[in-house]
XYZ file of C-alpha atoms in Angstrom:
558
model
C 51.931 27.677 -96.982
C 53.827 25.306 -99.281
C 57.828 24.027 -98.377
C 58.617 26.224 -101.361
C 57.329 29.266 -100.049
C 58.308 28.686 -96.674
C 61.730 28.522 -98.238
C 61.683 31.875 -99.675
C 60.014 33.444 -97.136
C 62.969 32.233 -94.509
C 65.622 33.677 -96.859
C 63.726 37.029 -96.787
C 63.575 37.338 -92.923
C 66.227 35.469 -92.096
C 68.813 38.655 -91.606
C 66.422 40.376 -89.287
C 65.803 37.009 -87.298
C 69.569 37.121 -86.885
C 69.683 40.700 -85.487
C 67.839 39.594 -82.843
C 68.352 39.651 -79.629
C 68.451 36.823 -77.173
C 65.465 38.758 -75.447
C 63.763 39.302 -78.272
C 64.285 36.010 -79.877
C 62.765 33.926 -76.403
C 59.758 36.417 -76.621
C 59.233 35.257 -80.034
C 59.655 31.582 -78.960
C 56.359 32.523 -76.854
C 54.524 33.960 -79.152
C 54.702 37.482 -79.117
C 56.520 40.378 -81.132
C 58.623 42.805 -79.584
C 56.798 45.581 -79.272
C 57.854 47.779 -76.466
C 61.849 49.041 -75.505
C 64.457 47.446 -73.968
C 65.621 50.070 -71.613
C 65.361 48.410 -68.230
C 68.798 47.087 -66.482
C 68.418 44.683 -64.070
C 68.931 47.175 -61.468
C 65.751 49.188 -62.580
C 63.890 46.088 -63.095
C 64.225 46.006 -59.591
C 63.409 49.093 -58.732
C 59.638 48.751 -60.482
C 59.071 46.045 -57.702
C 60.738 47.886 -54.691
C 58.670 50.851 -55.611
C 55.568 49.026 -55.445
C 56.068 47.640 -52.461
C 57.814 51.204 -50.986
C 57.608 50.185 -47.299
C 57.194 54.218 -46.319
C 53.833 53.741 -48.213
C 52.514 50.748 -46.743
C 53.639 50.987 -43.035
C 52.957 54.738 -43.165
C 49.236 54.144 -44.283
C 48.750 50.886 -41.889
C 50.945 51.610 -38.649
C 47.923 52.369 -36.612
C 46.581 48.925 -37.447
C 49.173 47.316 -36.345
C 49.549 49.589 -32.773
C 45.755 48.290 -31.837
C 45.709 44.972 -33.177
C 48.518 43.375 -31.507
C 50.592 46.084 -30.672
C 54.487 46.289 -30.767
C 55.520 42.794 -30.300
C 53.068 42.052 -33.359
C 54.505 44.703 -35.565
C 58.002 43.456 -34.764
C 57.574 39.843 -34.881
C 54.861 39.827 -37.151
C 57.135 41.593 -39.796
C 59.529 38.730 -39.728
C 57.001 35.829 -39.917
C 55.023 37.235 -43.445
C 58.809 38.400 -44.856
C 59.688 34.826 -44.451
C 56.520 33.194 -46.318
C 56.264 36.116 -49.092
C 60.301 35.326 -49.308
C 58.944 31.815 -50.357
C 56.004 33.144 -52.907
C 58.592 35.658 -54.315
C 61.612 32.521 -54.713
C 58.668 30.544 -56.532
C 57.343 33.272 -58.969
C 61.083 34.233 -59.578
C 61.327 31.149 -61.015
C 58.489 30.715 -63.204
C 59.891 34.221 -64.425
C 62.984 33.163 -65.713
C 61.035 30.557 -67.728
C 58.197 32.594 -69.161
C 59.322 36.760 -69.125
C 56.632 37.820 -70.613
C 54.361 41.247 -69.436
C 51.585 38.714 -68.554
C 53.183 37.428 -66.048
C 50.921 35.217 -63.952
C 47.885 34.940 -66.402
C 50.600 33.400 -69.091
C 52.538 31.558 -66.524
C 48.693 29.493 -65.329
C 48.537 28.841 -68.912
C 51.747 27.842 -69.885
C 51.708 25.419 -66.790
C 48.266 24.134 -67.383
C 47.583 20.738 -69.690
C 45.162 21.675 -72.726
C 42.092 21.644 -71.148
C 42.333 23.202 -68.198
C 44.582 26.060 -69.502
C 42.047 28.842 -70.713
C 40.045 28.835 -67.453
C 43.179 28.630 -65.224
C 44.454 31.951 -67.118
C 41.350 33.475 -67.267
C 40.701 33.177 -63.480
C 44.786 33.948 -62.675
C 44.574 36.922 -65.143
C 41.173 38.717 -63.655
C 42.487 38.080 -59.897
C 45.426 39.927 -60.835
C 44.162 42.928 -62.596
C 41.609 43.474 -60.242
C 44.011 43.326 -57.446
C 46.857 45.678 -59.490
C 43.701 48.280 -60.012
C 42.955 47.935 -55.924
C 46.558 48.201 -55.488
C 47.009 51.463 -57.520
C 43.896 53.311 -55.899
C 45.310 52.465 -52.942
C 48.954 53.863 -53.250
C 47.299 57.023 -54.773
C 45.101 57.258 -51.330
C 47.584 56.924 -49.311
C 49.998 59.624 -51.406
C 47.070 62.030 -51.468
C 46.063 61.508 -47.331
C 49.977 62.241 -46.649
C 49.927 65.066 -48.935
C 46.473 66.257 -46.947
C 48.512 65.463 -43.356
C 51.381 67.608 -44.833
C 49.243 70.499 -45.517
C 47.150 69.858 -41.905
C 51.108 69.991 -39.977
C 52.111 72.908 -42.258
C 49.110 74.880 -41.146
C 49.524 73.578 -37.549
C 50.416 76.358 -34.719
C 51.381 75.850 -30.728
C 48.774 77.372 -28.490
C 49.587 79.503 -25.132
C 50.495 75.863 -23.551
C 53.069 74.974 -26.496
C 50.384 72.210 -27.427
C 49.647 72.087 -31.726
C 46.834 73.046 -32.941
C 45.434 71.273 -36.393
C 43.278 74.376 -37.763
C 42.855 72.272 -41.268
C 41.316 68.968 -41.126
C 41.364 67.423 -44.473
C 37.288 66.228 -45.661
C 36.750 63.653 -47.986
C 36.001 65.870 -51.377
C 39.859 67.218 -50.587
C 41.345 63.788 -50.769
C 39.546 63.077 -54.130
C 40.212 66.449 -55.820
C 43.895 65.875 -54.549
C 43.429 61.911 -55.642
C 42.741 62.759 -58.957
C 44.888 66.031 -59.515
C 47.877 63.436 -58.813
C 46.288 60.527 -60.785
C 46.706 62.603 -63.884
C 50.018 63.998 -63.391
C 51.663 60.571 -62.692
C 50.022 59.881 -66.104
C 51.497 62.042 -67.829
C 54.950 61.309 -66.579
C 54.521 57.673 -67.383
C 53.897 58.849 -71.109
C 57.967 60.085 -70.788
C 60.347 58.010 -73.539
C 61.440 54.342 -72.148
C 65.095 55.658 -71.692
C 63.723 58.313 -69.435
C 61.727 56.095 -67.719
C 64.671 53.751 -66.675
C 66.055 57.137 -65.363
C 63.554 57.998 -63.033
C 63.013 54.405 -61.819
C 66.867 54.400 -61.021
C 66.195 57.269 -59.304
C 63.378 55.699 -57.379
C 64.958 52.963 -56.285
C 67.823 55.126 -54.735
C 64.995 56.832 -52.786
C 62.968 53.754 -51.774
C 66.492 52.830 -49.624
C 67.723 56.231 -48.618
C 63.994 57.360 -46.975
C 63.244 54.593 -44.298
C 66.627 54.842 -43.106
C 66.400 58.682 -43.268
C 63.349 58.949 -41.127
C 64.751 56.258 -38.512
C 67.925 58.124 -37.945
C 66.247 62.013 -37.744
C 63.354 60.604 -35.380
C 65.463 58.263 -33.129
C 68.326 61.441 -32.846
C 65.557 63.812 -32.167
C 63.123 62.052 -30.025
C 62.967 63.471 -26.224
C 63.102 59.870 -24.967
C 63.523 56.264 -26.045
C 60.798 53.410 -25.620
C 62.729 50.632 -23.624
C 63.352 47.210 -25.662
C 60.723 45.554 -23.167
C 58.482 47.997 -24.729
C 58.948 47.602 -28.594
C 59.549 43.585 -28.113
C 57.098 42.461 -25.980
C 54.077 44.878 -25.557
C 51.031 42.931 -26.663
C 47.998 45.636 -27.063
C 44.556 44.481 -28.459
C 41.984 47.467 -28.941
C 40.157 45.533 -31.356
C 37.269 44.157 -29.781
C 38.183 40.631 -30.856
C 37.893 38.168 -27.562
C 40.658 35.910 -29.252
C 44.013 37.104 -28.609
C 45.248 34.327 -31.340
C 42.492 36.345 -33.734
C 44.206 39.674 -33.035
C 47.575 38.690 -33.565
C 46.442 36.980 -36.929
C 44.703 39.991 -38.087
C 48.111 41.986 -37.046
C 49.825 40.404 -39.974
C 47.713 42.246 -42.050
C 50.122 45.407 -42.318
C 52.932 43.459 -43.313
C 51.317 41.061 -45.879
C 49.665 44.360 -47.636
C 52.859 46.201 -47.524
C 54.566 43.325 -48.800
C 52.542 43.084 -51.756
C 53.041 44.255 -55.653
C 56.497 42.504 -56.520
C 54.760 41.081 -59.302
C 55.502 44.459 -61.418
C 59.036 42.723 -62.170
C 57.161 40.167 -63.918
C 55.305 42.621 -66.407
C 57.847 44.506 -67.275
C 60.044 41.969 -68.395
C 59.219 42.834 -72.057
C 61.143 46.257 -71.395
C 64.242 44.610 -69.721
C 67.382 43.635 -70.779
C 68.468 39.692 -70.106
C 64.862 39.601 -68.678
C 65.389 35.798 -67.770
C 67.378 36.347 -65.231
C 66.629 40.380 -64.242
C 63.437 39.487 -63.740
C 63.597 36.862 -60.876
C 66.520 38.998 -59.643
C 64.391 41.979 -59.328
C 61.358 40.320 -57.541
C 63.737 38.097 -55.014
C 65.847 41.723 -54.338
C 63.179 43.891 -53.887
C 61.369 41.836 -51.208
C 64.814 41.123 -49.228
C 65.674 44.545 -49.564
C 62.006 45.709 -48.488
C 62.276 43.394 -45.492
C 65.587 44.709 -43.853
C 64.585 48.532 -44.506
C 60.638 47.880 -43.302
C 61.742 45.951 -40.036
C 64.581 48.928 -39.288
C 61.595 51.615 -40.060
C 59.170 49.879 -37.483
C 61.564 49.595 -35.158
C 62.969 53.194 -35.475
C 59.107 54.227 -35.402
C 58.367 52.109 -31.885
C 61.744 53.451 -29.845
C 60.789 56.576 -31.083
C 56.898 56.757 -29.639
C 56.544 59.023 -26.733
C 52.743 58.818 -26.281
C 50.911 55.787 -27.096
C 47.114 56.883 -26.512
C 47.984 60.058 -28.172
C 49.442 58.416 -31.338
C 46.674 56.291 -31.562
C 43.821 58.875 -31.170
C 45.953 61.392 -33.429
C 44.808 64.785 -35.393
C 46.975 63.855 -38.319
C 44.711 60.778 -39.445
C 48.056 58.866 -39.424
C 49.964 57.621 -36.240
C 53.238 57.594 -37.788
C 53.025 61.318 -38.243
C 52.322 62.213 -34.647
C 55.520 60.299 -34.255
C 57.162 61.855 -36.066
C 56.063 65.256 -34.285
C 56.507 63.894 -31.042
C 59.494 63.232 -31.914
C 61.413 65.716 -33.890
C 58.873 68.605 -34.014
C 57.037 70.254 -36.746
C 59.750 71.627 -39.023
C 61.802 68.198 -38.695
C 58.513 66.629 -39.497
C 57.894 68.679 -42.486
C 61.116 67.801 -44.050
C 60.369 64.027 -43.364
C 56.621 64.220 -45.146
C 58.266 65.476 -48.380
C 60.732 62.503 -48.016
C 57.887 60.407 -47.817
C 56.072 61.891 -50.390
C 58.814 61.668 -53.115
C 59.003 57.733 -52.183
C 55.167 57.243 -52.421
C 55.149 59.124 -55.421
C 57.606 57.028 -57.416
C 55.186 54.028 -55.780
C 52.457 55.631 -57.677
C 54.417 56.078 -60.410
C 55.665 52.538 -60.506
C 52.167 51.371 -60.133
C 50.946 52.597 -63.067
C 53.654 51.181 -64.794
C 53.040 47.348 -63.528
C 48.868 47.899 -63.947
C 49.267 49.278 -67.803
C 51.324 46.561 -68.280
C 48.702 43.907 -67.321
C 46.549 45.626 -69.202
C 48.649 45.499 -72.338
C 49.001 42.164 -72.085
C 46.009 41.008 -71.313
C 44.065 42.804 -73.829
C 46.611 41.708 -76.331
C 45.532 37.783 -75.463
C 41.664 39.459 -76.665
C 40.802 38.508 -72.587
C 39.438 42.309 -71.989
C 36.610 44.436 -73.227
C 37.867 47.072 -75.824
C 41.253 44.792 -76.340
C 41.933 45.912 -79.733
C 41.889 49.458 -78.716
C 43.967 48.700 -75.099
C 46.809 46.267 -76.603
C 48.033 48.966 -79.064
C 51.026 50.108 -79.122
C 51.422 54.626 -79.588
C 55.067 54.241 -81.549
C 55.524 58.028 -80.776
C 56.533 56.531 -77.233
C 56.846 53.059 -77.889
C 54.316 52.336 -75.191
C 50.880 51.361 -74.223
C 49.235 54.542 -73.902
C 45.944 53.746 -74.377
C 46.186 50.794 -71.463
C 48.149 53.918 -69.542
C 45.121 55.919 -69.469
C 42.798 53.577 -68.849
C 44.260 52.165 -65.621
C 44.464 56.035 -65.321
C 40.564 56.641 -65.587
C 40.036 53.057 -63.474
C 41.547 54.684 -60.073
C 39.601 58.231 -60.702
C 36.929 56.153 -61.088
C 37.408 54.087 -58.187
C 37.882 57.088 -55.420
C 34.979 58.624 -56.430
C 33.020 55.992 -54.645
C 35.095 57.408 -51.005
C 32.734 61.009 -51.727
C 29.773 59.100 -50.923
C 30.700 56.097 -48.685
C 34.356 55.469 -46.922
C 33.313 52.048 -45.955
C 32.388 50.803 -49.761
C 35.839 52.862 -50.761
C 37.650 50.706 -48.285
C 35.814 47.520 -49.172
C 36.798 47.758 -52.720
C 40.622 48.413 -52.108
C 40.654 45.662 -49.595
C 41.466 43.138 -53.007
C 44.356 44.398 -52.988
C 46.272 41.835 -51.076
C 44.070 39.088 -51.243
C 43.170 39.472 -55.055
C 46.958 39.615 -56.098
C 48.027 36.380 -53.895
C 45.996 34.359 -55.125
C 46.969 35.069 -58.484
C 50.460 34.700 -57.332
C 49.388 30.914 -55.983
C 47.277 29.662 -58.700
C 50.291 29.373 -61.255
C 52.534 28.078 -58.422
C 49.821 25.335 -57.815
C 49.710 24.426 -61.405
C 53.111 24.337 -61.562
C 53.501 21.702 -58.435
C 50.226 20.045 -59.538
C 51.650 19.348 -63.398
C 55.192 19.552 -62.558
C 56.273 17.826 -65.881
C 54.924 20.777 -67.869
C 57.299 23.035 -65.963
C 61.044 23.580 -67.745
C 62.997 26.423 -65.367
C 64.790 29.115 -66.918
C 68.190 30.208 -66.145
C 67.277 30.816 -62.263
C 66.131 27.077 -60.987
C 64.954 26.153 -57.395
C 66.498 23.103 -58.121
C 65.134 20.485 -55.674
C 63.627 23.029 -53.129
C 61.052 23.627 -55.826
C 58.466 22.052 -55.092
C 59.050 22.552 -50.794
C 59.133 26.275 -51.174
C 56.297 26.044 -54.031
C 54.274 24.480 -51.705
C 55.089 26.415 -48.416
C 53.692 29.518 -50.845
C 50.495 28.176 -51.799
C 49.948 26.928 -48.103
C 50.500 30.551 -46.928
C 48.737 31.871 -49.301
C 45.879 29.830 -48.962
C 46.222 31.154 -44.738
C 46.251 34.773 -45.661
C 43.269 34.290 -47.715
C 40.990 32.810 -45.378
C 42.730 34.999 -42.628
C 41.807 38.565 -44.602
C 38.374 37.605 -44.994
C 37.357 37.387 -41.775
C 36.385 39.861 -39.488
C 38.911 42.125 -38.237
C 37.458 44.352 -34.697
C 34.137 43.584 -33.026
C 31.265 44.001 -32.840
C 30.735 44.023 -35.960
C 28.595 46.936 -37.400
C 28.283 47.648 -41.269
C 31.031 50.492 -41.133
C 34.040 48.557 -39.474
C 32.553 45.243 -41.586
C 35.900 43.672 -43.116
C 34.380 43.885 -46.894
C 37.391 41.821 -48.241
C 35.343 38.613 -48.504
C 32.164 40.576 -50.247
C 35.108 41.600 -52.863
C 36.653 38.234 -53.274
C 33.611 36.584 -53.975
C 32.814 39.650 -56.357
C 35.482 39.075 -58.319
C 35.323 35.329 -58.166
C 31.324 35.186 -59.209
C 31.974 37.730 -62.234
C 35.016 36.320 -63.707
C 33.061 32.883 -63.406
C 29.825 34.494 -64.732
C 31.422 35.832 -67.974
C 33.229 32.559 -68.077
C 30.682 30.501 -68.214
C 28.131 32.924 -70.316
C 30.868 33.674 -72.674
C 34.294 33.126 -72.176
C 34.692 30.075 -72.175
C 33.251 30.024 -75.916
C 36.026 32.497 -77.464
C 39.331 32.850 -74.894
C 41.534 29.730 -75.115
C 44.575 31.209 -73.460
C 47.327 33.323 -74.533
C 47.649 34.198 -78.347
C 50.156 34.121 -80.770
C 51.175 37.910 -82.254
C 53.860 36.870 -84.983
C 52.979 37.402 -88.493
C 53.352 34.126 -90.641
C 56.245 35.603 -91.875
C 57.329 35.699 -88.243
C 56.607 32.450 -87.235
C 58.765 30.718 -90.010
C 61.900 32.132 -88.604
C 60.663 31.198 -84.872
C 61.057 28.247 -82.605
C 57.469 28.136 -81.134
C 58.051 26.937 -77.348
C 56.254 23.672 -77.164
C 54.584 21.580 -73.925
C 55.462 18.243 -72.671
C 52.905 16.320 -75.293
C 54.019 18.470 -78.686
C 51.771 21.058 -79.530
C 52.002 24.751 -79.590
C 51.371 25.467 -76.051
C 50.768 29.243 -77.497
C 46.674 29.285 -79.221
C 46.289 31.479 -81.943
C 42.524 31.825 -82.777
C 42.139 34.164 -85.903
C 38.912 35.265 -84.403
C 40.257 36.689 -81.189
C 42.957 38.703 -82.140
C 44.753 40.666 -84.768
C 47.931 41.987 -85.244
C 48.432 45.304 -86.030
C 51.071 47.289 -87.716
C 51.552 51.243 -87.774
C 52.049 51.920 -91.311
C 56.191 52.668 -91.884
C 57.160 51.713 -88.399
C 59.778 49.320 -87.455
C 60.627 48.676 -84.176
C 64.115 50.007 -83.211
C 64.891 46.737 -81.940
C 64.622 45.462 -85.747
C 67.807 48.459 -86.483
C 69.827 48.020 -83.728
């Protein structure tokens, strides 16, 4: 395009460049048109993350991990230890949000912080690790809402025998946890296809719930509970009904339940494109929602651990989940009813959340041409504003995914067990590029300052612990049903991305791609590396933009 025209063409869009927001107008400086609302407050932003993480969820699902590998002391201690480390991996990715808030989040960030040539495999790699984990992560929430759902049926249909002792009549079987899987899969679909400004209204909802539940369900179990565990008890009591001949081993593998609760905060990240001053609500929301998850999870495990009355017995329960019997033993069946529905409200609105984060990633991935079918995933349905087909396919993903627990619990458990390792290394890998080519990095309004590159590198050393830690075996002997399938999955992941990479990939994805017309682009402030050049590619081949006929963006009115 000529001087002349580019002359004419800046008078033209000039006024609506001017209408833009400060948002909108960084977004553009990375490459990419706003396309999706702007309803999301800090305070919501938040919420996405602490709903992911939803402590109820996590410790509910894993407590009787945690009671046999390591016991009490492990829980307890063990809590603090990985809320200190992900502390530092959540300070470090807050960071690299405020400089890049974008819905790619980590893919975009490896790129961005990556010199020319090493920047389409680093985002490839970064990207792949993190959807895979994000799709783990959602079939797992879902599991775990539909097996409390199943134990909530199970205690509602429970009765006391002639000695006062409950009887379980209804023992959930696998084909009721998929039908139930699924049933709820769908429905949390279709409430994520709800307006943007309703959306912010049920994640500030959430995010009141997410608080209000642990504390809830400490205070009615600890009032009701016959008797109280001692403090000896809850801080010192070392159990290890694992199998595992190393006690150091068993308290390792302990950590487990806390690192996988801990896990998901990344959802602040990709849905920085919906929130308002995203620069600095999006680091806000990931550093809050893992402080905030620590205080409430410790408080819930301890309330949990005073509260236990029988330890064999909650170990060995009926319910399928340990927490439940203690909350039976504790306050009794009715109590105990009233306490599931609490906790199924708060996994819900995990579920719910988690679809959010995962269409999100899918958006933006497919929108940088890096997934199969990406012109049909990266659009945007302007009835809603939102990525509905990348909605329903992370949708169809996790019915997909629990069909394989029908035939084989093991292989189901193997394939969810990415979850935590698959989304910390994506965490690490743009960390490590960023401490690696540190002159690439600028920092957005929230800066580390000079404990940067410390707490950078106390993140990537955890995470590299945690990821040889979770691959190895976790009870013995080992047989091919209690087989920790983690590393199988890793290396799954690892060998395909790197397959396609090297078959194909490598020929046609050069990173993330610019969206903005040329029209766009002459009113824009491309961001720019250390050396000069557009550190946004825009290959003609690999993407197109697309425009619904008549449709401006209501940003473009405000």
């Amino acid at each position: 395009m000529t001087d002349e025209k580019k002359a004419v063409v800046a008078e033209v869009v000039a006024p609506a460049a001017a209408a833009l927001d400060k948002d909108e107008q960084r977004l553009n400086e990375l490459g990419y048109r706003q396309e999706l609302r702007r309803e999301l407050s800090t305070f919501t932003n938040y919420g996405v993350s602490l709903s992911v993480v939803c402590v109820v969820s996590g410790l509910t699902t894993l407590f009787g991990t945690g009671l046999t590998s390591g016991g009490p002391v492990v829980l307890v201690f063990g809590w603090i230890v990985v809320s200190f480390f992900t502390m530092m991996v959540g300070l470090s990715m807050a960071e690299i949000t405020s400089a890049f808030p974008t819905s790619g989040g980590l893919y975009f960030w490896a790129a961005m912080l990556s010199p020319p040539s090493w920047k389409p495999a680093m985002s490839w790699f970064t990207g792949w690790f993190n959807l895979c984990g994000q799709m783990a992560l959602t079939t797992g929430v879902f599991f775990g809402l539909s097996s409390i759902l199943a134990a909530t049926a199970s205690v509602g249909m429970s009765y006391e025998d002639d000695t006062g002792a409950l009887v379980f009549p209804y023992s959930p079987l696998p084909w009721h946890i998929v039908v139930i899987h699924i049933g709820l899969s769908i429905v949390t679909g279709l409430a994520n296809m709800l307006p943007a400004r309703m959306m912010a209204r049920i994640l500030s909802v959430s995010t009141v719930v997410q608080i209000i539940a642990p504390f809830l369900i400490i205070v009615v179990i600890l009032a009701r509970a016959p008797t109280h565990q001692t403090g000896s008890f809850v801080f010192t009591t070392y159990v290890n009904e694992t199998g595992l001949s190393s006690d150091a081993w068993c308290i390792l593998v302990g950590l487990l339940v806390a690192q996988y609760t801990l896990t998901g905060y990344d959802a602040s990240a990709h849905v920085t494109e919906e929130t308002r001053r995203a620069d600095v609500a999006g680091p806000v929301g990931i550093i809050l929602a893992i402080g905030v998850s620590t205080v409430t999870g410790f408080l819930y495990i301890l309330g949990a651990l005073f509260s236990l009355q029988d330890y064999d017995a909650t170990v060995g329960t009926a319910t399928g989940l340990p927490l439940v019997q203690i909350f039976l033993d504790a306050s009794g069946r009715n109590a105990t009813l009233v306490l599931l529905v609490v906790l199924l409200l708060a996994n819900w609105f995990c579920c719910y959340s988690s679809l959010i984060g995962n269409s999100r990633m899918i958006y933006a991935f497919s929108r940088d041409g890096a997934m199969p079918l990406s012109k049909f995933l990266h659009k945007i349905d302007h009835r809603f504003d939102l990525p509905i087909n990348a909605l329903w396919f992370s949708v169809a993903i996790d019915c997909i995914l629990i069909l394989i627990y029908l035939g084989n619990t093991t292989a189901f458990t193997a394939i969810t067990s990415i979850t935590t390792i698959g989304l910390y290394i994506s965490y690490a890998l743009p960390i490590a590029c960023r401490l690696i080519w540190a002159d690439r990095f600028h920092p957005g309004p929230f800066s580390l300052g000079r404990f940067s590159k410390p707490i950078g590198a106390i993140a990537v050393l955890w995470v590299s612990l945690i990821t040889v830690l979770f691959v190895l075996p976790t009870v013995a002997p080992l047989t091919p049903v209690n087989m920790n399938y983690a590393v199988v999955m890793v290396g799954a992941v690892f060998v395909g991305a790197g397959f396609a990479w090297v078959v194909s990939a490598r020929k046609w994805f050069h990173g993330p791609v610019i969206n903005l017309t040329a029209e766009e682009r002459t009113t824009v402030n491309l961001d720019v590396d250390v050396k000069g050049e557009d550190i946004v590619d825009a290959p003609e081949d690999i993407h197109e933009v697309h425009h619904e006929p008549g449709h401006v963006h209501p940003a473009a009115t405000a």
